[in-house]
Coordinates of C-alpha atoms and ligand atoms in Angstrom, one line a residue:
X15 CA 104.1 222.9 -93.2
X16 CA 104.9 226.1 -91.6
X17 CA 107.8 224.7 -89.6
X18 CA 109.3 223.8 -92.8
X19 CA 108.8 227.0 -94.4
X20 CA 110.5 228.8 -91.5
X21 CA 113.3 226.4 -91.7
X22 CA 113.6 227.1 -95.1
X23 CA 113.8 230.9 -94.5
X24 CA 116.1 230.6 -91.5
X25 CA 118.7 228.4 -93.6
X26 CA 118.3 230.2 -96.9
X27 CA 117.4 233.8 -95.9
X28 CA 118.1 234.9 -92.4
X29 CA 121.3 233.4 -92.2
X30 CA 122.6 235.0 -95.6
X31 CA 121.0 238.3 -94.5
X32 CA 122.2 238.5 -91.1
X33 CA 125.8 237.9 -92.3
X34 CA 125.4 240.2 -95.1
X35 CA 124.1 242.7 -92.6
X36 CA 126.8 242.4 -90.1
X37 CA 129.5 242.7 -92.7
X38 CA 127.9 245.8 -94.0
X39 CA 127.6 247.2 -90.5
X40 CA 131.4 246.5 -89.9
X41 CA 132.3 248.2 -93.0
X42 CA 129.8 251.2 -92.4
X43 CA 130.9 251.5 -88.8
X44 CA 134.5 251.7 -89.3
X45 CA 133.7 254.3 -92.2
X46 CA 131.6 256.5 -90.4
X47 CA 134.0 256.8 -87.5
X48 CA 136.6 257.7 -89.8
X49 CA 134.7 260.2 -91.5
X50 CA 133.2 261.8 -88.4
X51 CA 136.2 262.4 -86.3
X52 CA 139.0 261.8 -88.7
X53 CA 142.5 261.2 -87.6
X54 CA 142.1 263.6 -84.2
X55 CA 139.6 261.0 -82.6
X56 CA 142.1 259.3 -80.7
X57 CA 143.3 262.8 -79.0
X58 CA 139.5 263.7 -78.3
X59 CA 138.7 260.6 -76.9
X60 CA 141.9 260.7 -74.7
X61 CA 140.3 264.0 -73.2
X62 CA 136.7 262.8 -73.3
X63 CA 135.8 264.9 -70.0
X64 CA 137.0 267.9 -71.8
X65 CA 134.4 267.8 -74.7
X66 CA 132.2 270.7 -75.0
X67 CA 128.6 270.5 -74.6
X68 CA 128.2 270.8 -78.3
X69 CA 130.7 268.0 -79.0
X70 CA 129.1 265.5 -76.6
X71 CA 125.6 266.3 -78.2
X72 CA 127.1 265.5 -81.5
X73 CA 128.7 262.4 -80.3
X74 CA 125.5 261.2 -78.7
X75 CA 123.4 262.0 -81.9
X76 CA 125.9 260.0 -84.0
X77 CA 125.7 257.0 -81.7
X78 CA 121.8 257.5 -81.7
X79 CA 121.6 257.9 -85.4
X80 CA 124.1 254.9 -86.0
X81 CA 122.0 252.5 -83.5
X82 CA 118.8 253.7 -85.1
X83 CA 120.1 253.1 -88.5
X84 CA 121.2 249.8 -87.6
X85 CA 117.8 248.8 -86.3
X86 CA 116.1 250.3 -89.3
X87 CA 118.5 248.3 -91.5
X88 CA 117.9 245.2 -89.7
X89 CA 114.1 245.8 -90.1
X90 CA 114.4 246.4 -93.8
X91 CA 117.0 243.8 -94.6
X92 CA 115.6 241.0 -92.3
X93 CA 112.5 241.3 -90.1
X94 CA 110.3 242.9 -92.9
X95 CA 111.0 240.3 -95.7
X96 CA 110.7 237.6 -93.1
X97 CA 107.3 238.8 -92.1
X98 CA 106.1 239.2 -95.6
X99 CA 107.5 235.7 -96.5
X100 CA 105.7 234.2 -93.4
X101 CA 102.4 235.9 -94.6
X102 CA 102.9 234.9 -98.0
X103 CA 103.7 231.3 -97.0
X104 CA 100.5 231.1 -95.0
X105 CA 98.5 232.3 -97.8
X106 CA 100.4 230.0 -100.4
X107 CA 99.3 227.2 -98.0
X108 CA 95.7 227.9 -98.8
X109 CA 96.3 228.7 -102.3
X110 CA 98.7 226.4 -103.9
X111 CA 98.1 228.5 -107.2
X112 CA 99.6 231.3 -105.8
X113 CA 102.8 229.7 -104.7
X114 CA 102.9 227.9 -108.1
X115 CA 102.7 231.4 -109.8
X116 CA 105.4 232.8 -108.0
X117 CA 107.9 229.6 -108.0
X118 CA 109.4 231.3 -111.1
X119 CA 110.9 234.3 -109.3
X120 CA 114.5 234.3 -108.6
X121 CA 114.4 236.3 -105.2
X122 CA 113.5 235.0 -101.8
X123 CA 109.8 234.9 -102.7
X124 CA 110.7 232.5 -105.5
X125 CA 112.8 230.5 -103.0
X126 CA 109.9 230.2 -100.6
X127 CA 107.4 229.7 -103.3
X128 CA 109.4 226.7 -104.6
X129 CA 109.5 225.2 -100.9
X130 CA 105.8 225.7 -100.6
X131 CA 105.1 224.0 -103.9
X132 CA 107.5 221.1 -103.0
X133 CA 106.0 220.8 -99.6
X134 CA 102.4 221.0 -100.7
X135 CA 103.1 218.3 -103.3
X136 CA 104.9 216.0 -100.9
X137 CA 102.1 216.3 -98.3
X138 CA 99.3 216.0 -100.9
X139 CA 100.6 213.0 -102.5
X140 CA 101.2 211.2 -99.0
X141 CA 97.6 212.3 -98.0
X142 CA 96.4 211.0 -101.1
X143 CA 98.0 207.6 -100.5
X144 CA 96.6 207.6 -97.0
X145 CA 93.3 208.4 -98.4
X146 CA 93.3 205.7 -101.1
X147 CA 94.3 203.0 -98.3
X148 CA 91.3 204.1 -96.2
X149 CA 89.0 203.9 -98.9
X150 CA 90.2 200.5 -100.5
X151 CA 89.1 196.9 -99.7
X152 CA 92.7 195.1 -99.6
X153 CA 91.4 191.8 -100.8
X154 CA 89.5 192.8 -103.8
X155 CA 90.9 196.0 -104.6
X156 CA 87.6 197.5 -104.8
X157 CA 86.4 200.6 -103.0
X158 CA 85.2 199.6 -99.2
X159 CA 82.4 200.7 -97.4
X160 CA 83.7 204.3 -96.6
X161 CA 84.4 204.6 -100.3
X162 CA 81.1 203.4 -101.0
X163 CA 79.2 206.0 -98.6
X164 CA 81.4 209.0 -99.9
X165 CA 80.5 207.9 -103.5
X166 CA 76.9 207.5 -102.7
X167 CA 76.3 210.9 -101.1
X168 CA 78.3 212.6 -104.0
X169 CA 76.2 210.8 -106.6
X170 CA 72.8 211.7 -104.6
X171 CA 74.0 215.5 -104.5
X172 CA 74.7 215.4 -108.2
X173 CA 71.6 213.3 -108.8
X174 CA 69.4 216.1 -106.9
X175 CA 71.1 219.1 -108.7
X176 CA 70.8 217.3 -112.2
X177 CA 67.5 215.7 -111.7
X178 CA 69.3 212.4 -112.2
X179 CA 68.1 209.0 -111.0
X180 CA 70.9 206.9 -109.0
X181 CA 70.3 203.1 -108.4
X182 CA 71.8 201.3 -105.5
X183 CA 72.4 197.4 -106.0
X184 CA 73.5 195.3 -103.1
X185 CA 74.3 191.6 -103.5
X186 CA 75.2 189.0 -101.3
X187 CA 76.4 185.4 -102.0
X188 CA 74.4 182.6 -101.4
X189 CA 76.6 179.9 -100.5
X190 CA 79.8 181.7 -99.3
X191 CA 79.8 180.2 -95.9
X192 CA 79.6 176.7 -97.2
X193 CA 82.3 177.4 -99.9
X194 CA 84.5 178.9 -97.0
X195 CA 83.9 176.1 -94.7
X196 CA 84.2 173.6 -97.4
X197 CA 87.5 174.9 -99.1
X198 CA 89.0 176.9 -96.7
X199 CA 89.4 180.7 -96.4
X200 CA 92.1 181.1 -99.1
X201 CA 89.6 179.6 -101.9
X202 CA 87.0 181.7 -100.0
X203 CA 89.1 184.9 -100.7
X204 CA 89.8 183.7 -104.1
X205 CA 86.0 183.6 -104.7
X206 CA 85.4 187.1 -103.6
X207 CA 88.2 188.6 -105.8
X208 CA 86.5 186.7 -108.6
X209 CA 83.1 188.3 -107.8
X210 CA 84.9 191.7 -107.5
X211 CA 86.1 191.2 -111.1
X212 CA 82.9 189.9 -112.4
X213 CA 81.0 193.0 -111.0
X214 CA 83.6 195.4 -112.6
X215 CA 83.4 193.6 -116.0
X216 CA 79.8 194.1 -115.9
X217 CA 79.6 197.8 -114.6
X218 CA 80.3 200.9 -116.4
X219 CA 83.1 203.4 -115.8
X220 CA 80.8 205.9 -114.2
X221 CA 79.3 203.0 -111.7
X222 CA 81.1 202.4 -108.5
X223 CA 81.6 199.0 -107.2
X224 CA 82.7 198.2 -103.6
X225 CA 82.7 195.4 -101.0
X226 CA 80.7 196.4 -98.1
X227 CA 81.5 193.5 -95.7
X228 CA 82.5 189.7 -95.9
X229 CA 80.5 188.5 -99.1
X230 CA 78.3 191.7 -99.5
X231 CA 79.0 193.9 -102.4
X232 CA 77.3 196.8 -103.8
X233 CA 77.0 198.8 -106.9
X234 CA 76.1 202.5 -107.6
X235 CA 74.6 202.8 -110.9
X236 CA 74.9 206.4 -111.9
X237 CA 73.0 208.0 -113.8
X238 CA 69.9 205.6 -114.4
X239 CA 68.3 206.3 -117.5
X240 CA 65.7 203.4 -117.4
X241 CA 65.1 201.2 -114.2
X242 CA 65.0 198.2 -116.6
X243 CA 68.6 198.6 -117.5
X244 CA 69.5 198.3 -114.0
X245 CA 67.5 195.1 -113.6
X246 CA 68.9 193.9 -116.9
X247 CA 72.6 194.5 -115.4
X248 CA 71.5 192.8 -112.2
X249 CA 70.3 189.8 -114.1
X250 CA 73.5 189.3 -116.1
X251 CA 75.5 189.7 -112.8
X252 CA 73.2 186.9 -111.1
X253 CA 73.7 184.8 -114.3
X254 CA 77.3 185.2 -114.3
X255 CA 77.7 184.3 -110.7
X256 CA 75.3 181.3 -111.0
X257 CA 77.7 179.6 -113.5
X258 CA 80.0 176.9 -111.9
X259 CA 83.3 177.9 -111.0
X260 CA 86.3 176.0 -110.5
X261 CA 88.4 177.0 -107.0
X262 CA 91.4 174.8 -106.7
X263 CA 90.1 171.7 -108.0
X264 CA 86.7 171.8 -106.7
X265 CA 83.8 172.9 -108.7
X266 CA 81.4 175.3 -106.7
X267 CA 78.2 177.1 -107.4
X268 CA 78.2 180.6 -105.7
X269 CA 74.9 182.0 -106.5
X270 CA 73.9 185.5 -105.5
X271 CA 70.8 187.3 -104.4
X272 CA 70.3 191.0 -105.3
X273 CA 68.3 194.0 -103.9
X274 CA 67.8 197.1 -105.9
X275 CA 66.6 200.6 -104.8
X276 CA 66.4 203.5 -106.8
X277 CA 66.9 207.4 -105.9
X278 CA 64.7 209.6 -105.7
X279 CA 61.7 207.4 -105.8
X280 CA 62.7 205.2 -102.9
X281 CA 64.4 207.5 -100.7
X282 CA 66.3 210.6 -100.9
X283 CA 69.2 210.1 -98.5
X284 CA 71.9 207.5 -98.3
X285 CA 70.9 205.8 -95.1
X286 CA 67.2 205.4 -96.0
X287 CA 68.5 204.0 -99.6
X288 CA 71.0 201.6 -97.8
X289 CA 68.1 200.3 -95.6
X290 CA 65.8 200.0 -98.5
X291 CA 68.3 198.1 -100.7
X292 CA 68.8 195.7 -97.6
X293 CA 65.2 195.0 -97.4
X294 CA 65.0 194.2 -100.9
X295 CA 68.0 191.9 -100.5
X296 CA 66.7 190.4 -97.6
X297 CA 63.4 189.6 -99.7
X298 CA 65.4 188.2 -102.4
X299 CA 67.1 185.7 -100.0
X300 CA 63.5 184.8 -98.5
X301 CA 62.2 184.1 -102.0
X302 CA 64.6 181.3 -102.1
X303 CA 67.8 182.8 -103.2
X304 CA 69.4 183.4 -106.6
X305 CA 66.8 186.4 -107.0
X306 CA 66.5 189.8 -107.7
X307 CA 64.1 192.1 -105.8
X308 CA 63.4 195.8 -106.4
X309 CA 62.5 197.7 -103.2
X310 CA 59.0 198.6 -102.9
X311 CA 57.3 200.2 -100.3
X312 CA 55.3 197.0 -99.5
X313 CA 58.6 195.8 -98.4
X314 CA 58.6 198.4 -95.7
X315 CA 55.1 197.6 -94.6
X316 CA 56.3 193.8 -94.5
X317 CA 59.1 194.9 -92.3
X318 CA 56.7 196.0 -89.7
X319 CA 54.7 193.0 -90.2
X320 CA 57.6 190.7 -89.6
X321 CA 58.4 192.3 -86.4
X322 CA 55.0 191.8 -85.3
X323 CA 55.0 188.0 -86.4
X324 CA 58.2 187.6 -84.6
X325 CA 56.8 188.8 -81.4
X326 CA 53.9 186.7 -81.5
X327 CA 56.0 183.6 -82.4
X328 CA 57.7 183.7 -79.2
X329 CA 54.2 182.9 -77.4
X330 CA 52.7 180.6 -80.1
X331 CA 54.7 177.5 -78.8
X332 CA 53.6 177.9 -75.2
X333 CA 50.1 178.7 -76.1
X334 CA 49.8 175.7 -78.2
X335 CA 48.9 177.7 -81.5
X336 CA 50.9 175.3 -83.8
X337 CA 49.1 172.4 -85.5
X338 CA 50.3 169.8 -88.2
X339 CA 48.5 169.3 -91.5
X340 CA 49.1 166.2 -93.5
X341 CA 49.3 165.8 -97.2
X342 CA 49.2 162.3 -98.8
X343 CA 51.9 160.8 -100.9
X344 CA 50.6 158.2 -103.4
X345 CA 52.2 155.3 -105.0
X346 CA 52.1 156.1 -108.8
X347 CA 51.6 152.6 -110.0
X348 CA 49.2 151.3 -107.2
X349 CA 47.4 154.4 -106.1
X350 CA 48.0 153.5 -102.3
X351 CA 48.8 156.1 -99.8
X352 CA 52.4 155.4 -99.2
X353 CA 53.2 158.4 -96.8
X354 CA 52.3 161.9 -95.9
X355 CA 54.2 165.1 -95.6
X356 CA 53.7 166.9 -92.2
X357 CA 53.0 170.7 -92.8
X358 CA 53.1 173.2 -90.2
X359 CA 50.4 175.6 -89.9
X360 CA 49.9 178.5 -87.0
X361 CA 46.6 179.1 -85.7
X362 CA 47.1 182.9 -85.0
X363 CA 44.3 184.3 -82.6
X364 CA 43.9 187.3 -84.7
X365 CA 45.4 186.4 -88.1
X366 CA 43.7 183.2 -88.6
X367 CA 45.6 180.3 -90.3
X368 CA 49.2 181.6 -91.0
X369 CA 50.9 179.5 -93.5
X370 CA 54.8 178.3 -92.9
X371 CA 56.0 180.7 -95.7
X372 CA 55.1 183.5 -93.5
X373 CA 56.8 182.7 -90.3
X374 CA 59.3 179.9 -90.8
X375 CA 62.0 182.1 -92.4
X376 CA 61.5 184.3 -89.4
X377 CA 61.9 181.4 -86.9
X378 CA 64.9 180.4 -88.8
X379 CA 66.5 183.8 -88.4
X380 CA 65.7 184.1 -84.6
X381 CA 66.6 180.7 -83.6
X382 CA 62.9 179.8 -82.8
X383 CA 63.1 177.0 -85.3
X384 CA 64.9 174.7 -83.1
X385 CA 62.2 174.6 -80.5
X386 CA 59.4 174.5 -83.2
X387 CA 61.2 171.6 -85.1
X388 CA 61.5 169.8 -81.7
X389 CA 57.7 170.0 -81.2
X390 CA 57.0 169.1 -85.1
X391 CA 59.1 165.9 -85.0
X392 CA 57.5 164.8 -81.6
X393 CA 54.0 165.6 -82.8
X394 CA 54.6 163.8 -86.1
X395 CA 55.9 160.7 -84.5
X396 CA 53.1 160.7 -81.9
X397 CA 50.6 161.0 -84.5
X398 CA 51.8 158.4 -86.8
X399 CA 52.0 156.1 -83.8
X400 CA 48.3 156.9 -82.9
X401 CA 47.2 156.0 -86.5
X402 CA 48.8 152.8 -86.4
X403 CA 47.5 151.8 -82.9
X404 CA 44.0 152.8 -84.5
X405 CA 44.7 150.1 -87.0
X406 CA 44.9 152.5 -90.1
X407 CA 47.4 151.7 -92.7
X408 CA 51.0 152.0 -91.9
X409 CA 52.6 154.8 -93.6
X410 CA 55.7 156.9 -93.4
X411 CA 55.3 160.6 -92.1
X412 CA 58.2 163.2 -93.4
X413 CA 58.8 166.3 -91.4
X414 CA 60.7 169.1 -92.8
X415 CA 63.9 170.3 -90.8
X416 CA 65.6 173.7 -91.4
X417 CA 69.2 174.3 -92.0
X418 CA 69.7 175.3 -88.4
X419 CA 68.4 171.8 -87.3
X420 CA 70.9 170.0 -89.7
X421 CA 73.8 171.8 -88.3
X422 CA 73.0 170.7 -84.7
X423 CA 75.0 167.7 -83.7
X424 CA 72.4 166.5 -81.6
X425 CA 69.7 166.2 -84.0
X426 CA 70.1 162.3 -84.6
X427 CA 69.9 162.0 -80.6
X428 CA 66.9 164.2 -80.5
X429 CA 65.3 162.1 -83.3
X430 CA 66.1 158.7 -81.9
X431 CA 64.9 159.6 -78.4
X432 CA 61.6 160.9 -79.9
X433 CA 61.2 157.8 -81.7
X434 CA 61.7 155.8 -78.6
X435 CA 59.2 157.9 -76.5
X436 CA 56.7 157.6 -79.2
X437 CA 57.2 153.8 -79.8
X438 CA 57.6 154.6 -83.5
X439 CA 59.6 152.4 -85.7
X440 CA 62.1 154.7 -87.6
X441 CA 61.2 153.2 -90.9
X442 CA 57.8 155.2 -90.5
X443 CA 59.8 158.6 -90.1
X444 CA 61.3 160.6 -93.2
X445 CA 63.3 163.8 -92.8
X446 CA 63.2 166.3 -95.8
X447 CA 66.0 168.7 -96.2
X448 CA 66.4 171.1 -99.1
X449 CA 69.2 170.9 -101.6
X450 CA 70.6 174.3 -100.7
X451 CA 70.8 173.3 -97.1
X452 CA 72.9 170.2 -97.8
X453 CA 75.1 172.1 -99.8
X454 CA 76.2 174.2 -97.0
X455 CA 78.7 172.7 -94.7
X456 CA 78.7 169.5 -96.5
X457 CA 80.9 167.5 -94.4
X458 CA 79.0 168.1 -91.1
X459 CA 75.7 167.6 -93.1
X460 CA 76.9 164.2 -94.4
X461 CA 77.7 163.2 -90.8
X462 CA 74.4 164.1 -89.4
X463 CA 72.5 162.3 -92.4
X464 CA 74.5 159.3 -91.9
X465 CA 73.6 159.0 -88.3
X466 CA 70.1 159.5 -89.1
X467 CA 70.2 157.0 -92.0
X468 CA 72.0 154.4 -89.8
X469 CA 69.0 154.8 -87.2
X470 CA 66.7 153.7 -90.3
X471 CA 65.3 157.1 -90.9
X472 CA 64.5 157.9 -94.5
X473 CA 66.0 161.1 -95.8
X474 CA 64.5 163.0 -98.8
X475 CA 65.8 166.0 -100.8
X476 CA 63.0 168.6 -101.1
X477 CA 62.5 171.0 -104.0
X478 CA 65.0 169.1 -105.9
X479 CA 66.4 170.9 -109.3
X480 CA 66.1 174.4 -107.5
X481 CA 69.4 174.4 -105.6
X482 CA 72.4 173.7 -108.0
X483 CA 73.4 170.2 -106.4
X484 CA 76.6 169.2 -107.0
X485 CA 76.3 165.6 -108.3
X486 CA 79.6 164.5 -106.8
X487 CA 78.1 165.4 -103.2
X488 CA 74.7 163.8 -104.1
X489 CA 76.3 160.5 -104.5
X490 CA 77.6 160.8 -101.1
X491 CA 74.3 161.5 -99.2
X492 CA 72.6 158.7 -97.8
X493 CA 69.3 159.8 -99.5
X494 CA 66.2 157.6 -99.7
X495 CA 64.3 159.8 -102.2
X496 CA 64.6 163.1 -104.3
X497 CA 61.3 165.3 -104.4
X498 CA 61.0 167.1 -108.0
X499 CA 60.1 170.8 -107.1
X500 CA 56.6 171.6 -107.9
X501 CA 57.5 174.5 -110.2
X502 CA 58.9 171.7 -112.8
X503 CA 55.7 169.9 -112.4
X504 CA 53.8 173.0 -113.4
X505 CA 55.9 173.6 -116.1
X506 CA 55.4 170.2 -117.6
X507 CA 52.2 171.2 -119.4
X508 CA 52.9 174.9 -119.9
X509 CA 56.0 174.7 -121.5
X510 CA 57.5 172.8 -124.5
X511 CA 60.8 171.8 -122.9
X512 CA 58.8 171.4 -119.7
X513 CA 59.2 167.5 -119.5
X514 CA 63.0 167.6 -119.8
X515 CA 63.8 168.3 -116.1
X516 CA 61.3 165.6 -114.4
X517 CA 62.6 163.3 -117.1
X518 CA 66.2 164.0 -116.1
X519 CA 65.7 163.9 -112.1
X520 CA 63.8 160.6 -112.6
X521 CA 66.6 159.0 -114.8
X522 CA 69.3 160.5 -112.1
X523 CA 67.2 159.0 -109.2
X524 CA 67.1 155.8 -111.0
X525 CA 70.8 155.7 -111.5
X526 CA 71.5 156.6 -107.9
X527 CA 69.1 154.0 -107.0
X528 CA 66.6 156.3 -105.0
X529 CA 63.2 156.7 -105.1
X530 CA 61.5 159.8 -106.7
X531 CA 58.5 161.9 -105.5
X532 CA 56.7 164.4 -107.7
X533 CA 55.4 167.4 -105.7
X534 CA 52.5 169.7 -106.7
X535 CA 50.6 167.1 -109.0
X536 CA 47.6 168.9 -109.7
X537 CA 46.0 167.3 -112.7
X538 CA 45.2 163.9 -114.3
X539 CA 47.8 165.1 -117.0
X540 CA 50.5 165.6 -114.5
X541 CA 49.8 162.1 -113.3
X542 CA 49.9 160.6 -116.6
X543 CA 53.0 162.3 -117.7
X544 CA 54.9 161.5 -114.6
X545 CA 53.7 157.7 -114.7
X546 CA 55.0 157.5 -118.1
X547 CA 58.3 158.6 -117.1
X548 CA 58.5 156.1 -114.3
X549 CA 58.1 158.4 -111.2
X550 CA 57.5 156.7 -108.3
X551 CA 55.3 158.5 -105.9
X552 CA 53.1 162.0 -106.1
X553 CA 51.8 164.6 -103.8
X554 CA 49.6 167.3 -104.6
X555 CA 46.2 168.7 -104.8
X556 CA 45.0 166.1 -107.4
X557 CA 45.0 163.4 -104.5
X558 CA 44.4 165.7 -101.6
X559 CA 45.6 169.2 -99.9
X560 CA 47.2 169.0 -96.6
X561 CA 44.5 168.4 -94.0
X562 CA 44.3 168.3 -90.1
X563 CA 45.1 165.1 -88.4
X564 CA 41.5 163.6 -87.9
X565 CA 40.6 164.5 -91.4
X566 CA 43.7 162.8 -92.6
X567 CA 42.7 159.6 -90.7
X568 CA 39.3 159.6 -92.6
X569 CA 41.3 160.0 -95.9
X570 CA 43.6 157.2 -95.1
X571 CA 40.9 154.9 -94.1
X572 CA 39.1 155.7 -97.4
X573 CA 41.9 155.3 -99.6
X574 CA 42.5 151.7 -99.0
X575 CA 41.2 150.7 -102.2
X576 CA 43.7 152.9 -104.0
X577 CA 43.2 156.5 -105.4
X578 CA 43.9 155.9 -109.0
X579 CA 41.1 154.0 -110.6
X580 CA 43.0 152.1 -113.2
X581 CA 45.9 151.1 -111.1
X582 CA 46.4 147.6 -109.3
X583 CA 46.6 147.9 -105.4
X584 CA 49.4 146.2 -104.1
X585 CA 50.4 145.6 -100.2
X586 CA 51.5 148.3 -97.9
X587 CA 54.6 148.9 -96.1
X588 CA 55.8 145.8 -94.2
X589 CA 55.6 145.8 -90.3
X590 CA 57.6 147.8 -87.8
X591 CA 61.2 147.1 -88.0
X592 CA 62.6 146.4 -84.5
X593 CA 65.9 148.1 -84.9
X594 CA 65.7 151.4 -82.9
X595 CA 63.3 150.0 -80.4
X596 CA 65.8 147.4 -79.2
X597 CA 68.9 149.7 -79.5
X598 CA 68.1 153.0 -77.9
X599 CA 71.8 154.5 -77.7
X600 CA 72.8 156.2 -81.0
X601 CA 76.3 156.9 -82.3
Ligands
C2E12 P1 57.7 172.0 -99.0 O1 58.2 171.0 -98.0 O2 58.1 172.0 -100.4 O3 56.1 171.6 -98.9 C1 55.2 171.3 -99.9 C2 54.5 172.7 -100.3 O4 53.7 172.5 -101.4 C3 53.5 172.9 -99.1 O5 53.2 174.1 -98.8 C4 52.1 172.3 -99.8 O6 50.9 172.8 -99.1 C5 52.4 172.7 -101.3 N1 51.6 171.9 -102.2 C6 51.3 170.6 -102.1 N2 50.9 170.1 -103.4 C7 50.5 171.4 -104.0 C8 49.9 171.5 -105.3 O7 49.4 170.6 -105.8 N3 49.9 172.8 -105.6 C9 50.4 173.8 -105.0 N4 50.4 175.1 -105.6 N5 51.1 173.6 -103.7 C10 50.9 172.3 -103.4 P2 53.1 174.6 -97.4 O8 52.4 174.0 -96.6 O9 52.6 176.3 -97.6 O10 54.6 174.7 -97.0 C11 55.6 175.4 -97.6 C12 57.2 175.1 -97.0 O11 57.2 175.6 -95.8 C13 57.2 173.7 -97.2 O12 57.4 173.4 -98.6 C14 58.5 173.6 -96.3 O13 59.6 174.2 -96.8 C15 58.0 174.5 -95.2 N6 57.5 173.9 -94.0 C16 56.2 173.5 -93.9 N7 56.1 173.0 -92.8 C17 57.3 173.1 -91.9 C18 57.9 172.4 -90.9 O14 57.3 172.0 -90.1 N8 59.3 172.8 -90.8 C19 59.9 173.5 -91.5 N9 61.3 173.8 -91.2 N10 59.5 174.0 -92.7 C20 58.2 173.8 -93.0
MG13 MG1 58.7 169.3 -97.8
MG14 MG1 59.1 170.7 -101.5

């Protein structure tokens, strides 16, 4: 900037002044010579040696005055204005207002002031462009993480001053990876843009919407009058993003989980609030996705607890602290036990019996689930074979596998080898996968499930009805049964429309030609309603809670008469199928 100004000074002022000065000097010099010494000058100079002392002094004084005058003139005409202009220019840099006010003058101050204002405008507009670029997410046009942090700290400062509340809402798409893998990055980008629009449509002008990373978005709601309003906003966004969307020619169900935290109650600085919002988001995901969670201080405690569980989990397998419990699945028409679900329990040395919801999500996150699942599958197969060897009725045992297991290409090999080693026929093993798991990375999952099915292992879709299955995909999965989620069974008797979903799932299963199992059957009324709808099997506290293996053996033995008094007993599953035992190598 200074260089530009000096250039302007040089070009527009110095040059003109120096030329004007030199011209004036020439004229003045000529005139003074003529005036002081007149026409006799030539004669006097001709005999300079003969000048009197007085004349020499006058001559020297004249030259000295002339040089001094020239220097003073130079200073007055060029250097002083230059210095002043330079000082002015520097101050104008700091104060555009001054430059603007002086820009109307017609002298050199005006010239420089105009140059200053022009240069300032040019620089500030390119600075502004750079700033905008550095703060914008190029894909969605929303603010990026930098913009978000900047806005958040400003909102917090203002909130502090005006005693306003500010809410921080973070969102993460539930099925983004699956959709990206399935439809490609272009469609994935399209979905992110769509989410951006949806968030902008749902927020107010004073709010800030930003994309923080791949499929993570955030909103600053400022100011917040009532926390309920923020929750209602989150609910609107959740509902909007749960609707099916068409990308290309495919219908997808993006789904979103949301975490909310509020300033100043949950934290006073940006870093703490971001951490708390992430904790709430994490909790929302752990609650089964498609969920909204407000940050609560218990979440912080839970995070500490979580670290302790993660540490202890690492030694639980080595120290054999895990145990499988078994819960019966009963034929609705005959009352006979058809199978059991193996449910994992952790006998923690200090905490006692830890339920799976407390540690499976952690094991899934740190990858320990792969080793745990290997243990579960082996244990369930060996136990089932043991019961058969003891002469108990032959039943099928179902194990739950995680999304991480399902993505492993060697899952079918692992299961095939385990069946061989435990001498169990594949028809007595079932794998339960949840709906949301199979909707991720659909093609790879279909491959794994088909390999398992070709072994003769049954596949059940767990918690059915909670995961927005695409019916088009469902038809392609080699599924043996659908398990209606227990929340729908509970709602059958508490809600007027509660029977609609179980009825729908049963009809759907029928048309797909697969079996349907109801989870969470707790009462005789549940049982009778489901039987009336044509449900095949039931699992729930009405028949029996999950129990340790030896207890289950006694239960199985006693249940041979059937567990439903008015039902007719029919024969159990047929004998072992030979398929796998004779053909160990698996495609
Ligand atoms: P899930 O596979 O849907 O298992 C059914 C859950 O419903 C079990 O909870 C069972 O105890 C509970 N339940 C059964 N009948 C009733 C009833 O009548 N009323 C009520 N209120 N609940 C009933 P649990 O054992 O706590 O397991 C929770 C979840 O943990 C399981 O849900 C499953 O997703 C997961 N899980 C359990 N064991 C394993 C495992 O070995 N591996 C993996 N990956 N996940 C497991
Ligand atoms: Mg299950
Ligand atoms: Mg379930």
